CSV table of C-alpha atoms in Angstrom, one decimal:
chain,number,residue,atom,x,y,z
A,1,MET,CA,-18.4,17.3,3.9
A,2,ARG,CA,-15.3,16.9,1.7
A,3,GLU,CA,-16.0,15.6,-1.6
A,4,GLU,CA,-13.6,12.8,-2.4
A,5,TYR,CA,-12.0,12.6,-6.1
A,6,PRO,CA,-12.9,9.3,-7.8
A,7,TYR,CA,-9.6,8.9,-9.5
A,8,VAL,CA,-10.4,5.1,-10.1
A,9,ASP,CA,-13.8,5.1,-9.5
A,10,GLY,CA,-13.3,3.4,-6.1
A,11,CYS,CA,-11.2,0.6,-7.2
A,12,LYS,CA,-9.2,-0.6,-10.2
A,13,PHE,CA,-7.4,-4.2,-10.6
A,14,ILE,CA,-4.2,-4.7,-12.7
A,15,GLU,CA,-2.6,-7.6,-13.1
A,16,GLY,CA,1.3,-7.8,-11.9
A,17,GLN,CA,2.3,-9.0,-15.3
A,18,GLU,CA,0.7,-6.1,-16.8
A,19,LEU,CA,2.4,-3.4,-14.3
A,20,LEU,CA,5.7,-5.3,-14.8
A,21,SER,CA,5.5,-5.8,-18.8
A,22,ASP,CA,8.2,-3.1,-19.5
A,23,ILE,CA,10.9,-5.2,-18.1
A,24,ASN,CA,12.1,-8.8,-18.3
A,25,LEU,CA,11.0,-10.0,-15.2
A,26,THR,CA,13.1,-13.1,-14.1
A,27,LEU,CA,12.5,-15.6,-11.3
A,28,ASP,CA,15.9,-14.2,-9.9
A,29,ASP,CA,14.1,-10.5,-9.9
A,30,VAL,CA,11.3,-11.9,-7.8
A,31,VAL,CA,13.2,-14.0,-5.3
A,32,GLY,CA,15.7,-11.2,-5.0
A,33,PHE,CA,12.7,-8.5,-4.5
A,34,ARG,CA,11.1,-11.0,-1.7
A,35,GLU,CA,14.5,-11.2,0.2
A,36,PHE,CA,14.5,-7.5,0.1
A,37,PHE,CA,11.3,-7.1,1.7
A,38,ASP,CA,12.3,-10.0,4.4
A,39,ASP,CA,15.4,-7.8,5.0
A,40,ASN,CA,13.2,-4.4,5.8
A,41,ILE,CA,10.5,-5.6,8.1
A,42,ALA,CA,10.2,-6.1,11.8
A,43,LEU,CA,7.5,-6.7,14.3
A,44,ASP,CA,4.8,-4.0,14.3
A,45,PRO,CA,5.2,-1.8,17.5
A,46,TYR,CA,1.6,-1.1,17.6
A,47,SER,CA,0.4,-4.6,17.0
A,48,ASN,CA,1.9,-8.4,17.5
A,49,VAL,CA,-0.1,-9.7,14.7
A,50,ARG,CA,1.8,-7.9,11.8
A,51,ILE,CA,5.5,-7.4,10.9
A,52,ARG,CA,6.3,-4.2,8.7
A,53,GLY,CA,8.5,-1.4,7.4
A,54,MET,CA,8.0,1.9,6.0
A,55,LEU,CA,9.7,4.5,3.9
A,56,LYS,CA,8.1,8.1,3.4
A,57,LEU,CA,9.2,9.8,0.2
A,58,GLU,CA,8.6,13.0,-1.7
A,59,TYR,CA,8.3,13.3,-5.5
A,60,ASP,CA,8.6,16.5,-7.6
A,61,TYR,CA,6.6,15.8,-10.4
A,62,MET,CA,7.8,18.4,-12.6
A,63,SER,CA,11.6,17.4,-12.4
A,64,ARG,CA,10.5,13.7,-11.8
A,65,ASN,CA,12.5,13.1,-8.5
A,66,LEU,CA,11.8,10.7,-6.3
A,67,SER,CA,13.5,11.1,-2.9
A,68,LYS,CA,13.6,10.0,1.0
A,69,ALA,CA,11.3,12.4,2.9
A,70,GLN,CA,13.2,14.2,6.1
A,71,VAL,CA,10.3,12.6,8.5
A,72,GLN,CA,9.8,8.9,8.9
A,73,SER,CA,6.5,9.1,10.6
A,74,TYR,CA,2.9,8.2,9.4
A,75,PHE,CA,-0.4,9.5,10.8
A,76,GLN,CA,-4.0,8.3,10.1
A,77,SER,CA,-7.1,10.0,11.4
A,78,ALA,CA,-9.2,8.3,13.9
A,79,ASP,CA,-11.9,8.7,11.0
A,80,ALA,CA,-9.8,6.5,8.8
A,81,ASN,CA,-8.0,3.9,11.4
A,82,ASN,CA,-10.6,3.4,14.6
A,83,LEU,CA,-7.7,1.3,15.9
A,84,ASN,CA,-4.5,2.8,15.7
A,85,GLY,CA,-5.6,6.4,14.4
A,86,GLY,CA,-5.3,9.8,15.9
A,87,SER,CA,-1.5,9.6,16.2
A,88,ALA,CA,1.9,9.5,14.7
A,89,ARG,CA,3.4,6.3,13.9
A,90,THR,CA,6.9,5.1,13.2
A,91,PHE,CA,8.3,1.7,12.1
A,92,ASN,CA,11.3,0.2,10.9
A,93,ILE,CA,12.6,2.2,7.9
A,94,ILE,CA,13.0,0.5,4.8
A,95,ASP,CA,16.5,0.9,2.8
A,96,SER,CA,16.3,3.6,0.4
A,97,LYS,CA,17.8,1.3,-2.1
A,98,LEU,CA,14.2,0.0,-2.6
A,99,LEU,CA,14.2,3.2,-5.2
A,100,ALA,CA,16.9,1.6,-7.4
A,101,LEU,CA,15.3,-2.0,-7.7
A,102,PRO,CA,14.0,-2.4,-11.2
A,103,ILE,CA,10.8,-3.9,-10.2
A,104,PHE,CA,10.2,-1.0,-8.0
A,105,THR,CA,10.9,1.6,-10.6
A,106,ALA,CA,8.9,0.1,-13.4
A,107,LEU,CA,5.8,-0.3,-10.7
A,108,PHE,CA,6.5,3.4,-10.1
A,109,ALA,CA,6.5,4.3,-13.8
A,110,LYS,CA,3.2,2.7,-14.5
A,111,HIS,CA,1.3,4.9,-11.4
A,112,GLU,CA,2.9,8.2,-12.1
A,113,PRO,CA,0.4,9.3,-14.2
A,114,LEU,CA,-2.2,8.9,-11.8
A,115,ILE,CA,0.0,10.7,-9.1
A,116,ARG,CA,0.7,13.6,-11.6
A,117,GLN,CA,-2.9,14.1,-11.9
A,118,TYR,CA,-3.4,14.3,-8.3
A,119,CYS,CA,-0.7,16.8,-8.0
A,120,GLU,CA,-2.0,18.5,-11.1
A,121,ARG,CA,-5.6,18.8,-9.9
A,122,ASN,CA,-4.8,20.1,-6.5
A,123,ASP,CA,-1.4,22.2,-7.2
A,124,VAL,CA,0.6,20.1,-5.1
A,125,PRO,CA,4.4,20.5,-6.4
A,126,LYS,CA,5.7,17.8,-4.2
A,127,ALA,CA,3.9,14.8,-3.6
A,128,GLN,CA,4.1,12.9,-0.3
A,129,LEU,CA,4.2,9.1,-0.4
A,130,SER,CA,4.2,6.2,2.1
A,131,ILE,CA,5.8,2.7,1.0
A,132,HIS,CA,4.7,0.1,3.6
A,133,PHE,CA,5.9,-3.5,3.4
A,134,ILE,CA,3.6,-5.4,5.4
A,135,ARG,CA,3.6,-9.2,6.2
A,136,TYR,CA,0.5,-10.8,7.7
A,137,GLN,CA,1.4,-13.9,9.4
A,138,ALA,CA,-0.8,-16.7,11.4
A,139,ASN,CA,-0.2,-20.4,12.6
A,140,LYS,CA,-3.3,-22.5,12.4
A,141,GLY,CA,-6.0,-21.4,14.3
A,142,GLU,CA,-4.5,-17.9,14.5
A,143,ALA,CA,-5.6,-14.5,12.7
A,144,SER,CA,-3.6,-12.0,11.4
A,145,TYR,CA,-5.3,-8.8,10.5
A,146,SER,CA,-5.3,-5.1,9.2
A,147,SER,CA,-5.3,-1.9,10.8
A,148,PRO,CA,-8.0,-0.7,10.6
A,149,VAL,CA,-9.5,-4.6,10.7
A,150,TRP,CA,-12.9,-3.8,8.4
A,151,LEU,CA,-14.4,-1.9,6.0
A,152,HIS,CA,-13.2,2.1,6.0
A,153,LYS,CA,-12.1,4.9,3.7
A,154,ASP,CA,-8.8,6.4,3.5
A,155,ASP,CA,-7.2,9.7,4.3
A,156,GLU,CA,-5.2,9.1,1.3
A,157,PRO,CA,-6.4,10.0,-2.0
A,158,ILE,CA,-4.8,7.0,-3.5
A,159,VAL,CA,-3.6,3.8,-2.6
A,160,PHE,CA,-1.7,1.2,-4.5
A,161,ILE,CA,-1.9,-2.1,-2.9
A,162,HIS,CA,0.6,-4.9,-4.5
A,163,LEU,CA,0.8,-8.5,-3.7
A,164,VAL,CA,4.5,-9.5,-3.1
A,165,ASN,CA,3.7,-13.2,-1.9
A,166,LEU,CA,0.6,-15.2,-0.6
A,167,THR,CA,1.5,-19.1,0.6
A,168,ASP,CA,-0.6,-21.8,-0.6
A,169,ASN,CA,-1.8,-22.6,3.0
A,170,ALA,CA,-3.1,-18.9,3.6
A,171,LEU,CA,-7.1,-18.7,4.6
A,172,GLY,CA,-8.8,-15.1,4.2
A,173,ALA,CA,-6.7,-12.3,2.6
A,174,ASP,CA,-9.7,-11.3,0.5
A,175,ASN,CA,-10.0,-7.3,-0.4
A,176,VAL,CA,-13.5,-6.3,-0.2
A,177,ILE,CA,-15.2,-3.3,-1.8
A,178,ALA,CA,-18.3,-1.5,-0.5
A,179,GLY,CA,-20.4,1.6,-0.5
A,180,MET,CA,-20.6,4.2,1.8
A,181,ASP,CA,-23.5,1.7,3.2
A,182,ASP,CA,-21.0,-0.7,4.1
A,183,LEU,CA,-22.6,-3.3,1.8
A,184,PRO,CA,-19.9,-5.3,0.1
A,185,THR,CA,-19.9,-4.9,-4.0
A,186,LYS,CA,-17.0,-6.6,-5.0
A,187,VAL,CA,-14.2,-9.3,-3.7
A,188,ILE,CA,-11.1,-9.3,-5.2
A,189,ARG,CA,-8.4,-11.7,-4.6
A,190,LEU,CA,-4.5,-10.6,-5.2
A,191,THR,CA,-2.7,-14.0,-6.1
A,192,GLU,CA,0.2,-13.6,-8.4
A,193,PHE,CA,3.2,-11.6,-7.9
A,194,MET,CA,2.8,-7.8,-7.7
A,195,ASP,CA,-1.1,-7.8,-8.8
A,196,CYS,CA,-2.4,-4.5,-7.7
A,197,LEU,CA,-5.5,-3.3,-6.3
A,198,ILE,CA,-5.9,0.8,-6.6
A,199,VAL,CA,-8.2,2.2,-4.1
A,200,ASP,CA,-9.8,5.8,-3.6
A,201,PRO,CA,-11.9,7.0,-1.2
A,202,SER,CA,-15.0,7.3,-3.2
A,203,LEU,CA,-15.6,3.5,-1.9
A,204,LYS,CA,-14.9,1.6,1.3
A,205,HIS,CA,-12.6,-1.1,1.4
A,206,ALA,CA,-11.1,-4.1,3.9
A,207,VAL,CA,-9.1,-7.2,3.8
A,208,THR,CA,-10.3,-10.1,5.3
A,209,PRO,CA,-8.0,-11.3,8.1
A,210,VAL,CA,-5.2,-13.9,7.2
A,211,GLY,CA,-5.5,-17.4,8.8
A,212,SER,CA,-4.0,-21.0,8.1
A,213,LYS,CA,-4.7,-24.3,6.7
A,214,SER,CA,-2.0,-25.6,8.3
A,215,GLY,CA,1.9,-24.5,9.7
A,216,VAL,CA,2.8,-20.9,9.2
A,217,ALA,CA,0.5,-18.9,6.2
A,218,ARG,CA,1.9,-15.3,5.1
A,219,ARG,CA,0.5,-12.7,3.0
A,220,ASP,CA,3.3,-10.1,2.0
A,221,VAL,CA,2.3,-6.7,0.5
A,222,MET,CA,3.6,-3.5,-0.7
A,223,LEU,CA,1.6,-0.4,-0.3
A,224,VAL,CA,2.1,2.8,-2.2
A,225,ASN,CA,0.2,5.5,-0.5
A,226,LEU,CA,-0.1,9.0,-2.0
A,227,GLU,CA,-0.7,11.1,1.0
A,228,ASP,CA,-3.0,14.2,1.4
A,229,PRO,CA,-0.4,16.7,3.2
A,230,SER,CA,-3.4,18.5,5.0
A,231,ARG,CA,-4.3,15.1,6.7
A,232,GLN,CA,-1.2,14.3,8.1
A,233,GLY,CA,-1.3,16.3,11.2
A,234,GLY,CA,1.8,18.0,11.2
A,235,TYR,CA,3.4,14.8,10.7
A,236,ALA,CA,4.2,14.7,6.8
């Protein structure tokens, strides 16, 4: 059985204000990023309970060059995702202008040491990354849920989960951490702009479905997935 390297000992929480401490963040910056998010998502073609977009990237850690990948499809194994795993999926492609946004470049700079650690440890000259914009949206009496729905460990060696927006009327939306026995050990709620949860496969994790107290509730997140090329099933 493959041993998963505990890059963050299962999980690590970082406040958004810490991740963005190197830039002079303004309200206009936050509004602008959320508008960019809105403009780059479309209905998930594999489920009507999510709205999303994706951008696949390559990162040459020697030259520190981050660029759009040629192939824009995403693969998860059936072990990692019992709902949609086992085949390549494509989503609305996020505009590569994302790479020039100050918020994204600041976040990436803070996460780069972990990405570099993975590359050096595994002798990977170019890291494969996938950026996912995901909106969980529900009316009162409905539920919007993740895929996979519950506790799992990812194919990816490291996943960075960032909160873009969470409406006040949202129910659920809590991140759950558990051991391999599926017994929860932590519940973490991302509440502020770009609050971040980093996870690795040495523990399992999930997010509870989003519901609504009244009206339309939303939880918007940006995932930065550091992919394992050997687990992309030829679709990297």
